Structures are given as C-alpha cells and as structure tokens.
PDB file of C-alpha atoms in Angstrom:
ATOM      1  CA  UNK J   1      11.826  52.192  -5.762  1.00  0.00           C
ATOM      2  CA  UNK J   2      14.079  52.405  -2.617  1.00  0.00           C
ATOM      3  CA  UNK J   3      11.268  52.350  -0.213  1.00  0.00           C
ATOM      4  CA  UNK J   4      13.143  50.232   2.199  1.00  0.00           C
ATOM      5  CA  UNK J   5      16.964  49.775   2.695  1.00  0.00           C
ATOM      6  CA  UNK J   6      16.963  45.899   2.886  1.00  0.00           C
ATOM      7  CA  UNK J   7      14.452  43.212   2.482  1.00  0.00           C
ATOM      8  CA  UNK J   8      12.233  42.331   5.447  1.00  0.00           C
ATOM      9  CA  UNK J   9      13.227  38.853   6.622  1.00  0.00           C
ATOM     10  CA  UNK J  10       9.629  37.711   7.585  1.00  0.00           C
ATOM     11  CA  UNK J  11      10.399  34.309   8.837  1.00  0.00           C
ATOM     12  CA  UNK J  12      13.876  34.500  10.490  1.00  0.00           C
ATOM     13  CA  UNK J  13      13.981  38.178  11.381  1.00  0.00           C
ATOM     14  CA  UNK J  14      13.993  39.666  14.995  1.00  0.00           C
ATOM     15  CA  UNK J  15      10.746  40.555  16.416  1.00  0.00           C
ATOM     16  CA  UNK J  16       7.322  39.384  15.896  1.00  0.00           C
ATOM     17  CA  UNK J  17       7.161  39.059  12.031  1.00  0.00           C
ATOM     18  CA  UNK J  18       7.264  35.173  12.044  1.00  0.00           C
ATOM     19  CA  UNK J  19       4.416  35.045  14.520  1.00  0.00           C
ATOM     20  CA  UNK J  20       2.466  37.743  12.360  1.00  0.00           C
ATOM     21  CA  UNK J  21       2.873  35.571   9.402  1.00  0.00           C
ATOM     22  CA  UNK J  22       1.468  32.585  11.248  1.00  0.00           C
ATOM     23  CA  UNK J  23      -1.585  34.659  12.565  1.00  0.00           C
ATOM     24  CA  UNK J  24      -2.432  35.938   9.088  1.00  0.00           C
ATOM     25  CA  UNK J  25      -2.144  32.622   7.411  1.00  0.00           C
ATOM     26  CA  UNK J  26      -4.410  31.167  10.212  1.00  0.00           C
ATOM     27  CA  UNK J  27      -6.878  33.882  10.157  1.00  0.00           C
ATOM     28  CA  UNK J  28      -6.984  33.484   6.029  1.00  0.00           C
ATOM     29  CA  UNK J  29      -7.303  29.689   6.688  1.00  0.00           C
ATOM     30  CA  UNK J  30     -10.373  29.850   9.066  1.00  0.00           C
ATOM     31  CA  UNK J  31     -12.010  32.935   7.801  1.00  0.00           C
ATOM     32  CA  UNK J  32     -13.906  31.243   4.946  1.00  0.00           C
ATOM     33  CA  UNK J  33     -15.222  28.439   7.482  1.00  0.00           C
ATOM     34  CA  UNK J  34     -16.275  30.918   9.947  1.00  0.00           C
ATOM     35  CA  UNK J  35     -17.992  33.104   7.468  1.00  0.00           C
ATOM     36  CA  UNK J  36     -19.987  30.237   5.717  1.00  0.00           C
ATOM     37  CA  UNK J  37     -21.199  29.110   9.222  1.00  0.00           C
ATOM     38  CA  UNK J  38     -22.251  32.644  10.144  1.00  0.00           C
ATOM     39  CA  UNK J  39     -23.803  33.154   6.706  1.00  0.00           C
ATOM     40  CA  UNK J  40     -25.866  29.985   7.081  1.00  0.00           C
ATOM     41  CA  UNK J  41     -27.013  30.959  10.572  1.00  0.00           C
ATOM     42  CA  UNK J  42     -28.200  34.267   9.218  1.00  0.00           C
ATOM     43  CA  UNK J  43     -30.002  32.532   6.342  1.00  0.00           C
ATOM     44  CA  UNK J  44     -31.643  30.238   8.726  1.00  0.00           C
ATOM     45  CA  UNK J  45     -33.412  32.986  10.493  1.00  0.00           C
ATOM     46  CA  UNK J  46     -37.201  33.174   9.991  1.00  0.00           C
ATOM     47  CA  UNK J  47     -37.958  36.259   7.825  1.00  0.00           C
ATOM     48  CA  UNK J  48     -41.115  36.804   9.591  1.00  0.00           C
ATOM     49  CA  UNK J  49     -39.326  38.131  12.563  1.00  0.00           C
ATOM     50  CA  UNK J  50     -37.739  40.934  10.297  1.00  0.00           C
ATOM     51  CA  UNK J  51     -41.272  41.472   8.688  1.00  0.00           C
ATOM     52  CA  UNK J  52     -42.824  41.973  12.073  1.00  0.00           C
ATOM     53  CA  UNK J  53     -40.006  44.377  13.288  1.00  0.00           C
ATOM     54  CA  UNK J  54     -40.324  46.272  10.162  1.00  0.00           C
ATOM     55  CA  UNK J  55     -44.037  46.616  10.755  1.00  0.00           C
ATOM     56  CA  UNK J  56     -43.473  47.755  14.387  1.00  0.00           C
ATOM     57  CA  UNK J  57     -41.091  50.371  12.941  1.00  0.00           C
ATOM     58  CA  UNK J  58     -37.825  49.013  14.230  1.00  0.00           C
ATOM     59  CA  UNK J  59     -34.562  50.389  12.797  1.00  0.00           C
ATOM     60  CA  UNK J  60     -31.729  48.520  11.424  1.00  0.00           C
ATOM     61  CA  UNK J  61     -29.805  48.446  14.438  1.00  0.00           C
ATOM     62  CA  UNK J  62     -32.551  47.561  16.587  1.00  0.00           C
ATOM     63  CA  UNK J  63     -33.446  44.626  14.247  1.00  0.00           C
ATOM     64  CA  UNK J  64     -29.698  43.545  14.413  1.00  0.00           C
ATOM     65  CA  UNK J  65     -29.178  43.761  18.026  1.00  0.00           C
ATOM     66  CA  UNK J  66     -32.635  42.436  19.077  1.00  0.00           C
ATOM     67  CA  UNK J  67     -33.207  39.827  16.492  1.00  0.00           C
ATOM     68  CA  UNK J  68     -30.217  38.781  14.558  1.00  0.00           C
ATOM     69  CA  UNK J  69     -27.726  38.384  17.250  1.00  0.00           C
ATOM     70  CA  UNK J  70     -29.793  36.734  19.703  1.00  0.00           C
ATOM     71  CA  UNK J  71     -30.801  34.087  17.194  1.00  0.00           C
ATOM     72  CA  UNK J  72     -27.249  33.711  15.843  1.00  0.00           C
ATOM     73  CA  UNK J  73     -26.065  32.934  19.299  1.00  0.00           C
ATOM     74  CA  UNK J  74     -25.840  29.133  18.793  1.00  0.00           C
ATOM     75  CA  UNK J  75     -23.941  29.512  15.656  1.00  0.00           C
ATOM     76  CA  UNK J  76     -21.622  32.010  17.092  1.00  0.00           C
ATOM     77  CA  UNK J  77     -21.103  29.745  20.053  1.00  0.00           C
ATOM     78  CA  UNK J  78     -20.078  26.907  17.800  1.00  0.00           C
ATOM     79  CA  UNK J  79     -17.608  29.155  15.552  1.00  0.00           C
ATOM     80  CA  UNK J  80     -16.079  30.560  18.898  1.00  0.00           C
ATOM     81  CA  UNK J  81     -15.597  27.152  20.407  1.00  0.00           C
ATOM     82  CA  UNK J  82     -14.099  25.589  17.278  1.00  0.00           C
ATOM     83  CA  UNK J  83     -11.903  28.627  16.601  1.00  0.00           C
ATOM     84  CA  UNK J  84     -10.654  28.358  20.190  1.00  0.00           C
ATOM     85  CA  UNK J  85      -9.856  24.608  19.886  1.00  0.00           C
ATOM     86  CA  UNK J  86      -8.088  25.279  16.406  1.00  0.00           C
ATOM     87  CA  UNK J  87      -5.995  28.048  17.974  1.00  0.00           C
ATOM     88  CA  UNK J  88      -4.990  25.995  20.848  1.00  0.00           C
ATOM     89  CA  UNK J  89      -4.066  23.088  18.743  1.00  0.00           C
ATOM     90  CA  UNK J  90      -2.295  24.938  16.125  1.00  0.00           C
ATOM     91  CA  UNK J  91       0.541  22.924  14.805  1.00  0.00           C
ATOM     92  CA  UNK J  92       0.789  22.792  10.987  1.00  0.00           C
ATOM     93  CA  UNK J  93       1.606  26.329  10.048  1.00  0.00           C
ATOM     94  CA  UNK J  94       4.305  26.990  12.660  1.00  0.00           C
ATOM     95  CA  UNK J  95       5.627  23.477  11.703  1.00  0.00           C
ATOM     96  CA  UNK J  96       5.831  24.094   7.978  1.00  0.00           C
ATOM     97  CA  UNK J  97       7.214  27.622   8.418  1.00  0.00           C
ATOM     98  CA  UNK J  98      10.014  26.902  10.818  1.00  0.00           C
ATOM     99  CA  UNK J  99      11.166  23.597   9.227  1.00  0.00           C
ATOM    100  CA  UNK J 100      10.424  21.544  12.413  1.00  0.00           C
ATOM    101  CA  UNK J 101      13.164  23.537  14.222  1.00  0.00           C
ATOM    102  CA  UNK J 102      11.007  26.011  15.971  1.00  0.00           C
ATOM    103  CA  UNK J 103      13.094  28.806  14.655  1.00  0.00           C
ATOM    104  CA  UNK J 104      13.508  31.764  14.970  1.00  0.00           C
ATOM    105  CA  UNK J 105      14.459  31.475  18.774  1.00  0.00           C
ATOM    106  CA  UNK J 106      11.444  29.130  19.283  1.00  0.00           C
ATOM    107  CA  UNK J 107       9.086  32.075  18.826  1.00  0.00           C
ATOM    108  CA  UNK J 108       6.847  29.692  16.831  1.00  0.00           C
ATOM    109  CA  UNK J 109       6.420  27.110  19.441  1.00  0.00           C
ATOM    110  CA  UNK J 110       2.757  26.248  20.381  1.00  0.00           C
ATOM    111  CA  UNK J 111       1.762  23.735  22.717  1.00  0.00           C
ATOM    112  CA  UNK J 112       1.141  21.041  20.227  1.00  0.00           C
ATOM    113  CA  UNK J 113       4.385  21.872  18.521  1.00  0.00           C
ATOM    114  CA  UNK J 114       6.119  21.581  21.912  1.00  0.00           C
ATOM    115  CA  UNK J 115       4.230  18.315  22.522  1.00  0.00           C
ATOM    116  CA  UNK J 116       5.343  17.159  19.140  1.00  0.00           C
ATOM    117  CA  UNK J 117       9.138  17.929  19.891  1.00  0.00           C
ATOM    118  CA  UNK J 118       9.021  16.211  23.235  1.00  0.00           C
ATOM    119  CA  UNK J 119       7.391  13.016  21.983  1.00  0.00           C
ATOM    120  CA  UNK J 120       9.160  12.599  18.578  1.00  0.00           C
ATOM    121  CA  UNK J 121      12.359  14.635  18.808  1.00  0.00           C
ATOM    122  CA  UNK J 122      13.370  13.928  22.590  1.00  0.00           C
ATOM    123  CA  UNK J 123      11.491  10.818  22.925  1.00  0.00           C
ATOM    124  CA  UNK J 124       9.827  11.911  26.195  1.00  0.00           C
ATOM    125  CA  UNK J 125       6.484  10.231  25.624  1.00  0.00           C
ATOM    126  CA  UNK J 126       5.418  10.497  29.218  1.00  0.00           C
ATOM    127  CA  UNK J 127       6.093  13.949  29.348  1.00  0.00           C
ATOM    128  CA  UNK J 128       4.367  14.493  26.044  1.00  0.00           C
ATOM    129  CA  UNK J 129       1.294  12.631  27.293  1.00  0.00           C
ATOM    130  CA  UNK J 130       1.055  15.025  30.344  1.00  0.00           C
ATOM    131  CA  UNK J 131       1.370  17.944  27.938  1.00  0.00           C
ATOM    132  CA  UNK J 132      -1.458  16.478  25.996  1.00  0.00           C
ATOM    133  CA  UNK J 133      -3.740  15.839  29.177  1.00  0.00           C
ATOM    134  CA  UNK J 134      -3.094  19.601  30.423  1.00  0.00           C
ATOM    135  CA  UNK J 135      -3.951  20.850  26.958  1.00  0.00           C
ATOM    136  CA  UNK J 136      -7.115  18.790  26.940  1.00  0.00           C
ATOM    137  CA  UNK J 137      -7.978  20.232  30.420  1.00  0.00           C
ATOM    138  CA  UNK J 138      -7.360  23.752  29.209  1.00  0.00           C
ATOM    139  CA  UNK J 139      -9.638  23.308  26.032  1.00  0.00           C
ATOM    140  CA  UNK J 140     -12.537  21.725  28.280  1.00  0.00           C
ATOM    141  CA  UNK J 141     -12.240  24.542  30.650  1.00  0.00           C
ATOM    142  CA  UNK J 142     -12.224  27.303  28.113  1.00  0.00           C
ATOM    143  CA  UNK J 143     -15.147  25.499  26.452  1.00  0.00           C
ATOM    144  CA  UNK J 144     -17.169  25.339  29.398  1.00  0.00           C
ATOM    145  CA  UNK J 145     -16.533  28.920  30.128  1.00  0.00           C
ATOM    146  CA  UNK J 146     -17.475  30.012  26.650  1.00  0.00           C
ATOM    147  CA  UNK J 147     -20.640  27.618  26.960  1.00  0.00           C
ATOM    148  CA  UNK J 148     -21.614  29.577  30.159  1.00  0.00           C
ATOM    149  CA  UNK J 149     -20.927  32.968  28.937  1.00  0.00           C
ATOM    150  CA  UNK J 150     -22.963  32.398  25.616  1.00  0.00           C
ATOM    151  CA  UNK J 151     -25.778  30.863  27.547  1.00  0.00           C
ATOM    152  CA  UNK J 152     -25.857  33.326  30.431  1.00  0.00           C
ATOM    153  CA  UNK J 153     -28.677  35.679  29.047  1.00  0.00           C
ATOM    154  CA  UNK J 154     -30.938  32.703  28.319  1.00  0.00           C
ATOM    155  CA  UNK J 155     -31.356  31.859  31.857  1.00  0.00           C
TER     156      UNK J 155
END
C-alpha cells in the first residue's frame, strides 16, 4: 500500500520502540490477572448495599464512588502492590526480546536484568547481592507507601 517508506524496526531501532513493545507485552500479560481480581472483588460486594442506595435514590456515579470504590479498596490495594512488585521485578520480557544482551543500547535493562548480568555474566556476586538488597528495600518502601495511601481514609 505504500503507507511507510521502510519497515519499522521494533526491537533494534532507535527511540523507544523496544521499550514500548516491552510495555505492551507486560500490560497484556498482566491485564487478565488484574481484571479477574477486580471482577471477583465487585462480585463479592453484597447486593444489599446497591438495593439500599437505589431505594434512597442514589445515581450510578454516587453508587460507584460511595459504595463500589470504597468496598473494592482492599482488592485494589492488592492489585496495585502486586503490579508494582511485578513491574520492579520485570526480567523475562526484556531478556527474551534482547537475546540476553540488553540491546538496543541497553535500553531494555531493568533492575533485575542488570542484577542478572552482574551475577552471571560478569561474575560479580557481591555486587549483584547488593543490587538485590536495594531492590528489596525499594519494593518494601513502595509497598509501605501504597499501604499507607490506601488505608489513609479509613483512619
């Protein structure tokens, strides 16, 4: 059709195309899990709340913001924290796409990919262990902050 002059080099081209490919694959991979968790949370909400809101004359948006979202808070917190941890521990997709080299220009290096290269390619086990500990600390702090933010309105 002649829409583009040359094919797009998705994985080795300049720019953010390889990172976009990793992001789309990761989102597609985790979407189903998150969706199932949230749907289970919605189905677990007692229908009596919705019936009482309907009798009181509440609209759809009021029901959503005053009943559904507050009751989904624990499920949303679980999904948010597991997604955060999964994102920080991303290794498999960049590893498979880059062929264990971190190409193009190391733009696909994640913390765990860097840890893997330090430990098994460069044989710097102590440095890799330090990276793992720092990654653990970052995940712990981010999880604690997410916990506090999600439970802030309950206090």
